[in-house]
XYZ file of C-alpha atoms in Angstrom:
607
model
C 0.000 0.000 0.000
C 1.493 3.278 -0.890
C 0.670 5.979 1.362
C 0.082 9.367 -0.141
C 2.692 12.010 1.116
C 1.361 15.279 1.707
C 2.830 17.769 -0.989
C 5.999 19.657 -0.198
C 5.737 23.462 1.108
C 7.550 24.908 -2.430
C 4.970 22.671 -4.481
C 1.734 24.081 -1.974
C 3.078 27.380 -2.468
C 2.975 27.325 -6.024
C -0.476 26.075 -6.284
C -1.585 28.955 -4.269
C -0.230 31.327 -5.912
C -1.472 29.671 -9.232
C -5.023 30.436 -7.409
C -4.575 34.199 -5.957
C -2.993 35.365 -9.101
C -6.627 35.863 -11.135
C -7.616 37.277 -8.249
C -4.919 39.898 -7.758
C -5.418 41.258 -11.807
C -9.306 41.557 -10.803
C -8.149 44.012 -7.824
C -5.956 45.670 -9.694
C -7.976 45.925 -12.690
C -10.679 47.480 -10.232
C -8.530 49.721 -8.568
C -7.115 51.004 -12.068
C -10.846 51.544 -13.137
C -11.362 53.664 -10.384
C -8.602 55.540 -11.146
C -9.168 55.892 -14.850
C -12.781 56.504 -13.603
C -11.505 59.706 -11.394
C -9.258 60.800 -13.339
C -12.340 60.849 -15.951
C -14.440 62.582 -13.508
C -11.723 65.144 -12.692
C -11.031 66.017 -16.816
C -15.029 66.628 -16.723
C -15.077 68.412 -14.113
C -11.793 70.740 -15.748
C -13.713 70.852 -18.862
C -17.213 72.027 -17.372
C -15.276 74.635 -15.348
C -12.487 75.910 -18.355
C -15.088 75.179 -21.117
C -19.072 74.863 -20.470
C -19.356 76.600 -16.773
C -16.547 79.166 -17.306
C -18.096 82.310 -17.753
C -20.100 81.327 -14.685
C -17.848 81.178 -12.643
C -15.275 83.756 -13.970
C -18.454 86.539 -13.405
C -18.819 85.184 -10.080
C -14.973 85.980 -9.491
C -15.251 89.007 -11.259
C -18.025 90.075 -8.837
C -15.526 89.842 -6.248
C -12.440 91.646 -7.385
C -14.234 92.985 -10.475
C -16.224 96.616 -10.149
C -17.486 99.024 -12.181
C -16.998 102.271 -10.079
C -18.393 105.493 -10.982
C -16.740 108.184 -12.314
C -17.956 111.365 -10.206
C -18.236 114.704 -12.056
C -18.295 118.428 -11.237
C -21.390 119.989 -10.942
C -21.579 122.934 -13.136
C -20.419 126.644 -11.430
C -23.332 129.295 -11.602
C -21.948 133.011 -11.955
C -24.012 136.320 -11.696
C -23.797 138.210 -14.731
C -20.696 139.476 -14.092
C -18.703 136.567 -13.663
C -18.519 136.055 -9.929
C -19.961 132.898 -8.768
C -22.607 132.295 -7.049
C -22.525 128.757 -6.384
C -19.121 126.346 -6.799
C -18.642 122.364 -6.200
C -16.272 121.208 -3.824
C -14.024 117.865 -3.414
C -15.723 116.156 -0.524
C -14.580 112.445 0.227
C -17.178 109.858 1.152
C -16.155 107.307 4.007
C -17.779 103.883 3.348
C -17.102 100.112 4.655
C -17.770 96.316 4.036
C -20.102 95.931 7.619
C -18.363 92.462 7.566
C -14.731 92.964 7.486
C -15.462 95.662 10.151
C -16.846 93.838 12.256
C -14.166 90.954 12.763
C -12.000 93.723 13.709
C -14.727 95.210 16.364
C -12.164 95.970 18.838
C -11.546 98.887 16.312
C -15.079 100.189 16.142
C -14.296 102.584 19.062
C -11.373 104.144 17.311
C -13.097 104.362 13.944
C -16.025 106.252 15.436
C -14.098 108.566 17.449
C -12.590 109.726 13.931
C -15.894 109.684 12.328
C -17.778 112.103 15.523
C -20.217 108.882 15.557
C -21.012 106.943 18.741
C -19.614 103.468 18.945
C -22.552 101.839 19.960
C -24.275 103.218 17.543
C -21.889 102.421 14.651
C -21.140 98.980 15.433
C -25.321 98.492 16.042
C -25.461 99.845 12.275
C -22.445 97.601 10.883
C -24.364 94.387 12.595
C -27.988 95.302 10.949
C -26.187 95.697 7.411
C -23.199 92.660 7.771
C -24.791 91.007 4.526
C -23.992 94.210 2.628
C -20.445 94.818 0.821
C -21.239 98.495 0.824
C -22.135 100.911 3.836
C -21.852 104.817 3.906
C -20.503 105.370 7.717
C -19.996 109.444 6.838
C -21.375 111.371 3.948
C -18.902 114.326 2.317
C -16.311 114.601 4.847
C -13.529 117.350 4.397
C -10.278 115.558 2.662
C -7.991 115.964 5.062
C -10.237 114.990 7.903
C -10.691 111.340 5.606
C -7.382 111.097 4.918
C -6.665 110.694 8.490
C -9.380 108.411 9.004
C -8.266 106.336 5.904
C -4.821 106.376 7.326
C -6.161 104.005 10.355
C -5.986 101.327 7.825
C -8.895 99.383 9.214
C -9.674 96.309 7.275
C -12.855 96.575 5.269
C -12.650 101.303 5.390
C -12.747 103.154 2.115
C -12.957 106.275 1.008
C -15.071 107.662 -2.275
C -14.454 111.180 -3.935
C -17.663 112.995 -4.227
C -18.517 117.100 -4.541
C -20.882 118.863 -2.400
C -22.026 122.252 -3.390
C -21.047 125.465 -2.083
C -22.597 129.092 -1.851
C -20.549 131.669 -1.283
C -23.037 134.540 -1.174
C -25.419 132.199 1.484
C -28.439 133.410 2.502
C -28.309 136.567 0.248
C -29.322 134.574 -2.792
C -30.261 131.132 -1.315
C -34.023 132.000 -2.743
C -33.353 132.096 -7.041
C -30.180 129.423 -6.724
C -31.678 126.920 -4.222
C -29.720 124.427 -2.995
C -28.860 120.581 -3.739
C -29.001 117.030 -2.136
C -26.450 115.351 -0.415
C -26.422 113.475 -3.654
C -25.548 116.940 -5.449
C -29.329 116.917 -7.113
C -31.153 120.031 -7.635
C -33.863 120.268 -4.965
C -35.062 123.876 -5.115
C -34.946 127.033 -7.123
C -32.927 126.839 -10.272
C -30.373 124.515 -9.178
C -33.657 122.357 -9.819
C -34.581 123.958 -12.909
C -31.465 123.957 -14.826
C -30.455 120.073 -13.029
C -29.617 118.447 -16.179
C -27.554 120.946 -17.438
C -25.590 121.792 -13.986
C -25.596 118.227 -13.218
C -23.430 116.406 -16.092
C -23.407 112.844 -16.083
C -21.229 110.552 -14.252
C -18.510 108.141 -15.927
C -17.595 104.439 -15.122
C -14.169 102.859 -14.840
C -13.347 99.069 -14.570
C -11.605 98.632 -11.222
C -9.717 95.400 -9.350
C -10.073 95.994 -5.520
C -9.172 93.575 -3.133
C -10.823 91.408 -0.239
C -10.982 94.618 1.598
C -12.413 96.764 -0.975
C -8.959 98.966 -2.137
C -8.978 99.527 -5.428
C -5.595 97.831 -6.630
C -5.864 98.168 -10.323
C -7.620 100.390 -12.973
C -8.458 98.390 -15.757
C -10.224 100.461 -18.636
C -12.858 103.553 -18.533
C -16.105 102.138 -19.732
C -18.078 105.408 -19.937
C -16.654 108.581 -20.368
C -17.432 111.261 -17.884
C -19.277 114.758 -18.460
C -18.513 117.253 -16.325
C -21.671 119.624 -15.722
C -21.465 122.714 -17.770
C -21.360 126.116 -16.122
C -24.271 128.644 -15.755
C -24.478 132.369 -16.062
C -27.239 134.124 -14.471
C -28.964 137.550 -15.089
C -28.266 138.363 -11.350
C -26.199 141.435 -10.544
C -24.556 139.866 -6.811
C -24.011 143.783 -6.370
C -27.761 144.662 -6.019
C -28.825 141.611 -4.682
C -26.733 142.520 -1.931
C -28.115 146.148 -1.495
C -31.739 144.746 -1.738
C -30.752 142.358 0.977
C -29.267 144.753 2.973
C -32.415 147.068 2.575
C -35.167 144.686 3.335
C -33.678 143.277 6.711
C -32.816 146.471 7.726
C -36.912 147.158 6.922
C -38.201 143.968 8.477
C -35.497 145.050 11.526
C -37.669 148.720 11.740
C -40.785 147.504 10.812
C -41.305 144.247 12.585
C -43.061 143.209 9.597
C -43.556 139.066 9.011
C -41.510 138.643 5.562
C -40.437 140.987 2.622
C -39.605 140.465 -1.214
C -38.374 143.067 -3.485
C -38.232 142.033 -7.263
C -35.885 144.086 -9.933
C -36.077 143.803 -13.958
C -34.269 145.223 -16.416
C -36.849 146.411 -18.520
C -35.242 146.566 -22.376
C -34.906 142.616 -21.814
C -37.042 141.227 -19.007
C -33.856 139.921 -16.942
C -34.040 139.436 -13.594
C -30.884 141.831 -11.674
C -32.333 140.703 -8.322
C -35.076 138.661 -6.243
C -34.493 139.118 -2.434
C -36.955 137.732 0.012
C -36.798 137.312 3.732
C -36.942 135.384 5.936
C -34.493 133.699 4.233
C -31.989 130.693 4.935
C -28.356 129.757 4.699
C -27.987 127.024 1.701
C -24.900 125.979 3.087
C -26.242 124.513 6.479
C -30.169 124.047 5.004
C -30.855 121.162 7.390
C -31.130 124.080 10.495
C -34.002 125.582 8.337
C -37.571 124.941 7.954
C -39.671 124.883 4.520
C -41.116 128.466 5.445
C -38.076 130.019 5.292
C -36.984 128.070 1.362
C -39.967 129.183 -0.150
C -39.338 131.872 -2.932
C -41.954 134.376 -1.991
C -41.788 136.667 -4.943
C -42.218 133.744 -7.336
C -44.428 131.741 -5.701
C -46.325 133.619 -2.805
C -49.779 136.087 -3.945
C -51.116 138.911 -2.785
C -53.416 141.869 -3.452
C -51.627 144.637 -4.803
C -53.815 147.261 -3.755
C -53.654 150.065 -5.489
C -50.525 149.772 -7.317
C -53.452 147.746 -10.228
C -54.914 150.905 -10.797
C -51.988 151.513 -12.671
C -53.397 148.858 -15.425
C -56.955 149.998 -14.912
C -55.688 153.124 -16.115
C -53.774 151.346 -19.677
C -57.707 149.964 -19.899
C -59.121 153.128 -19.897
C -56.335 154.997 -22.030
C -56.668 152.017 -24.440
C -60.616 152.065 -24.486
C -60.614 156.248 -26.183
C -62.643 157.499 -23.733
C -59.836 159.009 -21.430
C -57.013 160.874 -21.893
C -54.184 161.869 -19.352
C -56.152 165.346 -18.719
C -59.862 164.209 -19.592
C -62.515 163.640 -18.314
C -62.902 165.503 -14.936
C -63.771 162.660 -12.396
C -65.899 163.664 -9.768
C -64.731 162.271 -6.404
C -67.010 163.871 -4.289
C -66.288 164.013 -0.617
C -64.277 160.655 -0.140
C -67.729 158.449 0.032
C -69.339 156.940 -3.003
C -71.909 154.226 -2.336
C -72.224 152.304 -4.890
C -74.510 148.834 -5.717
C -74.534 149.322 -1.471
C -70.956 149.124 -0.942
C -69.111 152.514 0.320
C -66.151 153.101 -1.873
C -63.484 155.570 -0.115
C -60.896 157.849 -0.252
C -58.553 158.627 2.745
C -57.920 161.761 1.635
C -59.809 164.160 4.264
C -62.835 165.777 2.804
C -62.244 164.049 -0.534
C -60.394 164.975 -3.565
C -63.232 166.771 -5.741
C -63.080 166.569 -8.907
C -60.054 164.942 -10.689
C -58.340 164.109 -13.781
C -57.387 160.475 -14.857
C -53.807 161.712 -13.875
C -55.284 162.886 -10.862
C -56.504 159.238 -9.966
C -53.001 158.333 -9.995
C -51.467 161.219 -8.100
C -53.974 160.788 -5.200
C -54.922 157.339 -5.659
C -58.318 157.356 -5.830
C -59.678 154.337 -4.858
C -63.092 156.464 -6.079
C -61.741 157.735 -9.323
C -60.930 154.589 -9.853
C -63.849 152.358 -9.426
C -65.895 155.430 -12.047
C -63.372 154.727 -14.424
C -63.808 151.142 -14.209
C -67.292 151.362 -13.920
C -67.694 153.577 -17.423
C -65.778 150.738 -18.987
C -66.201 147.819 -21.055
C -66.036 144.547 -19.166
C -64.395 142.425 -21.187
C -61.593 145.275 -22.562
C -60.708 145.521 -18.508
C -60.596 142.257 -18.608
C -58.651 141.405 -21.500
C -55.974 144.301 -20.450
C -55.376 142.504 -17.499
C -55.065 139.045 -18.701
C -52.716 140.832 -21.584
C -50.043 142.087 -18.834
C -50.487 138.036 -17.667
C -52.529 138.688 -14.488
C -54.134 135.133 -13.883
C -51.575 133.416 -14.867
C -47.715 132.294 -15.063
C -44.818 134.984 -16.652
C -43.371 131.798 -17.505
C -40.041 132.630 -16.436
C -39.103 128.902 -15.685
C -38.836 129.569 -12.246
C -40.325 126.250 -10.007
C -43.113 126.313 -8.361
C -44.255 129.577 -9.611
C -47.937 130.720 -8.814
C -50.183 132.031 -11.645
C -51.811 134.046 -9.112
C -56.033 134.901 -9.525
C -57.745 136.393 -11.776
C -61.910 135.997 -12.274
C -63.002 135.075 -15.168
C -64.232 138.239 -16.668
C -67.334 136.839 -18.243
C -68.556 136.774 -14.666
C -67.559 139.970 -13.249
C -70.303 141.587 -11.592
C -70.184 146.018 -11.897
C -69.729 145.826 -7.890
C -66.899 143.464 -8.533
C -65.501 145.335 -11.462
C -65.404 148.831 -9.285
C -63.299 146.883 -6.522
C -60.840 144.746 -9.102
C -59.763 148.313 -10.282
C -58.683 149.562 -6.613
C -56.457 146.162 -6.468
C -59.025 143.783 -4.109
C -60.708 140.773 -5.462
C -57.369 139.598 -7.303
C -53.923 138.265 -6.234
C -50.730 138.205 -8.172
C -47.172 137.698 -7.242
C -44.337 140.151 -6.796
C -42.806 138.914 -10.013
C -46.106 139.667 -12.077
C -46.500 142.850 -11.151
C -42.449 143.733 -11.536
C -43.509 142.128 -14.982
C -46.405 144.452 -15.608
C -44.683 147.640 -15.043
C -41.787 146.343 -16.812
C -43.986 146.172 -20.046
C -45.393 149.593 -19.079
C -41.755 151.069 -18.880
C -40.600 149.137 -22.434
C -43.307 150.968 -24.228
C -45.891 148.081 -23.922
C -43.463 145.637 -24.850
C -43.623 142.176 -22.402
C -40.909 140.498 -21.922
C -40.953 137.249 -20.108
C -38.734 137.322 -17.190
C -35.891 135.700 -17.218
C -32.862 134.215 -14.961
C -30.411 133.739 -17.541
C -27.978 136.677 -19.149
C -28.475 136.945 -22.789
C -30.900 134.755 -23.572
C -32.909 135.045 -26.498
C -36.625 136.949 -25.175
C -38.380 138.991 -28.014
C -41.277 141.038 -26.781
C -45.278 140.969 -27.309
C -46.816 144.299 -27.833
C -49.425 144.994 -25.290
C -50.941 148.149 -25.415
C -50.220 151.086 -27.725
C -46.487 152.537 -27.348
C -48.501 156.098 -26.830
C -50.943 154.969 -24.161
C -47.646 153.368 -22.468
C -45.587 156.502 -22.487
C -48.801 158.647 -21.163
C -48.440 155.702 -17.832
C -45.211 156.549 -17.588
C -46.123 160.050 -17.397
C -49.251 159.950 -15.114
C -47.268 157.556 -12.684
C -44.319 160.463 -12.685
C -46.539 162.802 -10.713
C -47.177 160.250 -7.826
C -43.070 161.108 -6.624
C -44.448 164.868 -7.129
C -45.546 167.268 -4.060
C -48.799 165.969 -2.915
C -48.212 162.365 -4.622
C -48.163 158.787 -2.492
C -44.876 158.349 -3.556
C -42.521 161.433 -2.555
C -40.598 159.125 -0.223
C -38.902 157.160 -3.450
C -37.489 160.204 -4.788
C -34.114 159.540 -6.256
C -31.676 162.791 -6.561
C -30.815 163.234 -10.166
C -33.356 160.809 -11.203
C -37.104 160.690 -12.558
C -39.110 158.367 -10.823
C -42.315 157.193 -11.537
C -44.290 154.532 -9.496
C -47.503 153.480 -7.518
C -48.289 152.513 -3.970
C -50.187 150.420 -2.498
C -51.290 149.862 0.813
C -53.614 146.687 0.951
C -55.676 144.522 3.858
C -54.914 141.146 4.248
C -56.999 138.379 3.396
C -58.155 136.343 6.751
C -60.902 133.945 7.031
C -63.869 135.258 6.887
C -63.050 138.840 5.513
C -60.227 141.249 6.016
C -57.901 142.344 8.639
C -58.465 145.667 10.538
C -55.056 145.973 11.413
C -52.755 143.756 9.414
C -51.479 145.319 5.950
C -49.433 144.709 2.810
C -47.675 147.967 2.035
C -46.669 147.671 -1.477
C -44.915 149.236 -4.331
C -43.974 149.333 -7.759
C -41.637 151.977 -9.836
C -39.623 152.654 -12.906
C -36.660 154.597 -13.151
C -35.361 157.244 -15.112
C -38.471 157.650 -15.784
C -37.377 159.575 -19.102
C -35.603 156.764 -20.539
C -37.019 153.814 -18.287
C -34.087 151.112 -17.498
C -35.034 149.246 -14.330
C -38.295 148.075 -12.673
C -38.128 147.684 -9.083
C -41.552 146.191 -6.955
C -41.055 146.177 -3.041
C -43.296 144.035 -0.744
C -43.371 144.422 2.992
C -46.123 142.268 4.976
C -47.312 142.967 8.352
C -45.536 146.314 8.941
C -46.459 146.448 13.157
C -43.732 149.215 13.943
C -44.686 152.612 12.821
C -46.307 153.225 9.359
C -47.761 150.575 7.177
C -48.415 152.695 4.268
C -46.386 151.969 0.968
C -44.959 155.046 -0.171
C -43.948 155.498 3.295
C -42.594 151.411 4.021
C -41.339 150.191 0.789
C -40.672 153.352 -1.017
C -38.013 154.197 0.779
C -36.761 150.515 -0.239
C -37.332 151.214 -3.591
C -35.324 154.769 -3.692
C -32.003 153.411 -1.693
C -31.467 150.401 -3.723
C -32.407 151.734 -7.300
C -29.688 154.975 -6.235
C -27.330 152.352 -5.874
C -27.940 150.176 -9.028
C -28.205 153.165 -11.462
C -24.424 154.033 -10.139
C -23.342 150.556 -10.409
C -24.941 150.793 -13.963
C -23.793 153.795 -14.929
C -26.889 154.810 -15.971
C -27.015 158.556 -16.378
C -28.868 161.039 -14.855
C -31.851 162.567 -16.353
C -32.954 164.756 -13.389
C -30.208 167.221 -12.747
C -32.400 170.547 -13.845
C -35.198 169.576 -12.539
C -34.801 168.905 -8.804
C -32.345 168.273 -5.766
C -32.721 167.095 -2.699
C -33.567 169.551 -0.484
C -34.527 172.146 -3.034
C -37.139 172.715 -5.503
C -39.000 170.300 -7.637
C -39.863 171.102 -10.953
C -42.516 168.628 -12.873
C -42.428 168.519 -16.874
C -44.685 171.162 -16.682
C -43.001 173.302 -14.359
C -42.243 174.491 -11.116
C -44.609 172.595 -8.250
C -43.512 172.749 -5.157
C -40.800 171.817 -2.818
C -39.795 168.268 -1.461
C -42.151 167.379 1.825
C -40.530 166.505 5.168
C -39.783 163.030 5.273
C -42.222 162.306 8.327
C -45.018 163.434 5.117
C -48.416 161.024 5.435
C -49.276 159.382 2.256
C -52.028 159.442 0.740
C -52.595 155.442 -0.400
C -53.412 154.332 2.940
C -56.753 151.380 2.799
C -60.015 151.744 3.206
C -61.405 150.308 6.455
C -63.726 148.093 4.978
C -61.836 146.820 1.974
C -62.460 145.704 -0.735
């Protein structure tokens, strides 16, 4: 029997190995396919992000380091007419942050608000509401060297932005016609709103690289061009704005009256040499203000100009045939005239008797004037008013003006039509009525006002040039002995004007004791080159009449222009102060103490 012998170690060995060795290529075969499998995976996933996803993900980077930044442009300069400006932009710089880097460096928030005059608390309780931003404002329009020093901290996540905020240098003198702008340097009032676009320019845009904390660290390309905002030149003359400034508030200071305007055209072109109102407000610090104090009053504030509208009752009446300077004789009676059971008066003690048309003017006749107005036709007193734009805008571009009132005349009752022609029953603004005289001055020619030197304006004929010239005349004698307006005498100088002394509207009726003393002139009156209307509300301090209130105005700021316009005198033979007058048709009389009543003061009753 042969016994079977187990097999030798080297043989077993063999024949195991013989047995792993399919298994080993199947490992390795799978491992390899995993590899080739990854490797696979890892070219597609190359390819999606270099080929199919990359401008995905090359915006998304982009959007990180990548920024369009804006280009910020000068606002345009505004000058007066004579080249000095009126209101210039200024480099400001902007400090913003990204809330998040900030805020992993809190332990700096204290140090960063002490250079920004914030509170800490407050700052850091802003950064945490906004940490999902990448942009925060921390402190609008700093001065440049006060951000330099707070860039200069080199906080992570603190940047600066160059911006311009707008400066006035004459303030409050002419804060009223410029207006001011936003923090944002967009008009907001006056005619830095109405001439935005063309102050404004438009911004221009530059490609940037900035870092993770915001620097800008390379300028790539300018994608938009940038316009700087072209420059303005106004009709304003800064040297008589100043004077009516200076005039006013010393008025208001005397007079304790509530607000005052004064409003001065040149009349060959309509331009606008000055608008003054107060109160007023200082532009350059506008937030310590309050809306009453913004609004424009002479553009956008009505009144009732008393008798200063008999002035275009009287072009109605020239224009209609039926009166002349000298004729008819208007009765006037004794200072009462009831009429459709209204009394109509004069102040004038014992009445004026009988007058001429000029007459009405000289005295101002509230009675001559409601006869005259009676006798006429409706619609022609209607029409002349709505020709010298009563009812209605000048146009002159300025925002927000008011059209002021006017009744439609198709439903003017006589009663009604007596009392429009004393100046109740209708309300204009202080820029109409500059307007109005203006065309009377320019030989009926209207202008439309304007803010702007040299701009094109032709006129509109309006009345006659005759029945014009005969105004100019007639309103002459009202700066004569015995006229309302001997206070707004100016030496060397023919004046001629119209005052008004009107009650103000209150609920319910009129006030007994609360008074617009107005008034309107022209000077030289021979060659008529400025148009000045003054308007003083709520007079409480001494006299509230307006030859006596606002023609002084008048006379001390027009002496001043006509020097600083060198326009010549056309006076000098016919009066000086403090010696005789003479009228175009002679000697008259000498020039009445200054202390003189006038003779426009209101009825009691009005209208």
């Amino acid at each position: 029997m042969k016994l079977r012998l187990p097999a030798s170690s080297s043989t077993a060995g063999r024949r195991g190995r013989g047995r792993a060795g399919p298994q080993v290529r199947r490992r390795m075969a799978l491992v390899m396919g995993i590899f080739v499998l990854v490797a696979l995976g890892l070219v597609a996933r190359a390819f999606d992000l270099q080929v199919v996803s990359k401008g995905f993900y090359q915006a998304q980077g982009d959007s990180r380091f990548l920024r369009v930044m804006q280009i910020p442009v000068s606002r345009g300069t505004i000058f007066d007419r004579n080249g000095e400006p009126l209101a210039v932009s200024t480099p400001v710089v902007s400090i913003w942050a990204i809330p998040s880097e900030v805020l992993a460096q809190s332990e700096r928030i204290p140090e960063l608000a002490r250079a920004l005059q914030l509170d800490p608390s407050e700052l850091k309780q802003r950064l945490q509401d906004h940490a999902d931003r990448e942009f925060l404002y921390l402190r609008r329009q700093m001065q440049p060297e006060a951000a330099e020093a707070v860039l200069a901290m080199n906080i992570p996540g603190v940047n600066g932005q160059r911006e311009y905020r707008r400066y006035y240098p004459s303030g409050e003198v002419t804060a009223h016609v410029l207006g001011y702008t936003n923090i944002d340097d967009h008009g907001q009032e006056g005619l830095e709103l109405a001439y935005n676009d063309w102050l404004a320019g438009k911004a221009g845009a530059e490609r940037v690289v900035r870092d993770r904390q915001g620097h800008v660290v390379e300028e790539l390309e300018q994608v938009k061009e940038p316009q700087p905002g072209r420059d303005l030149t106004l009709s304003i003359d800064r040297r008589i704005q100043f004077l009516a400034f200076n005039e006013l508030r010393a008025t208001v200071d005397k007079t304790g009256a509530d607000f005052a305007s004064m409003v001065i055209l040149d009349v060959a072109t309509g331009e606008v040499l000055a608008m003054v109102n107060l109160p007023t407000y200082n532009p350059n610090a506008k937030l310590s203000s309050n809306p009453s104090e913004r609004r424009n009053r002479a553009a956008t504030d009505v009144f009732e100009p008393g008798s200063t509208m008999k002035a275009f009752t009287l072009a109605a009446a020239l224009s209609s045939g039926k009166y002349t300077p000298t004729s008819p004789m208007i009765d006037t009676g004794n200072g009462h005239f009831m009429y459709l059971g209204h009394d109509i008066r004069d102040v004038e003690t014992g009445g004026n008797g009988w007058l001429t048309p000029t007459g009405v003017i000289t005295k101002s006749s509230n009675i001559g004037a409601a006869k005259i107005a009676i006798s006429l036709d409706t619609m022609l007193m209607y029409n002349t008013y709505r020709a010298f734009n009563f009812g209605s805008s000048t146009d002159s571009g300025f925002p927000g003006e008011a059209s002021g009132y006017l009744k439609n005349g198709a439903t003017w009752g006589q009663r009604e039509k007596a009392i429009f022609a004393y100046g109740y029953g209708e309300n204009v603004t202080a820029l109409q009525l500059a307007n109005g005289y203006a065309t009377i001055a320019d030989q009926g020619v209207m202008h439309r006002p304007s803010f702007i030197k040299g701009v094109d304006n032709p006129g509109k004929a309006i009345v006659a040039p005759e029945v014009a010239h005969e105004l100019v005349k007639m309103l002459e004698t009202t700066t004569a002995p015995g006229g309302t307006a001997t206070l707004a005498r100016i030496a060397n100088y023919s004046v001629a004007a119209k005052t008004g002394t009107a009650h103000k509207a209150q609920a319910g009726g009129y006030s007994k004791n609360s008074y617009e003393a107005v008034f309107a002139g022209i000077v030289p009156a021979e060659h008529p080159r400025l148009v000045g209307v003054v308007i003083v509300d709520n007079p409480v301090k001494g006299s509230y009449y307006g030859g006596v209130v606002s023609g002084p105005v008048f006379a001390n700021v027009m002496a001043g222009a006509l020097r600083l316009l060198d326009v010549p005198p056309d006076n000098i033979g016919r009066w000086y102060v403090g010696g005789p007058m003479q009228s175009p048709n002679g000697l008259v009389g000498s020039k009445p103490p200054d202390d003189a009543p006038a003779a426009d003061a209101p009825v009691d009753d009005a209208p």
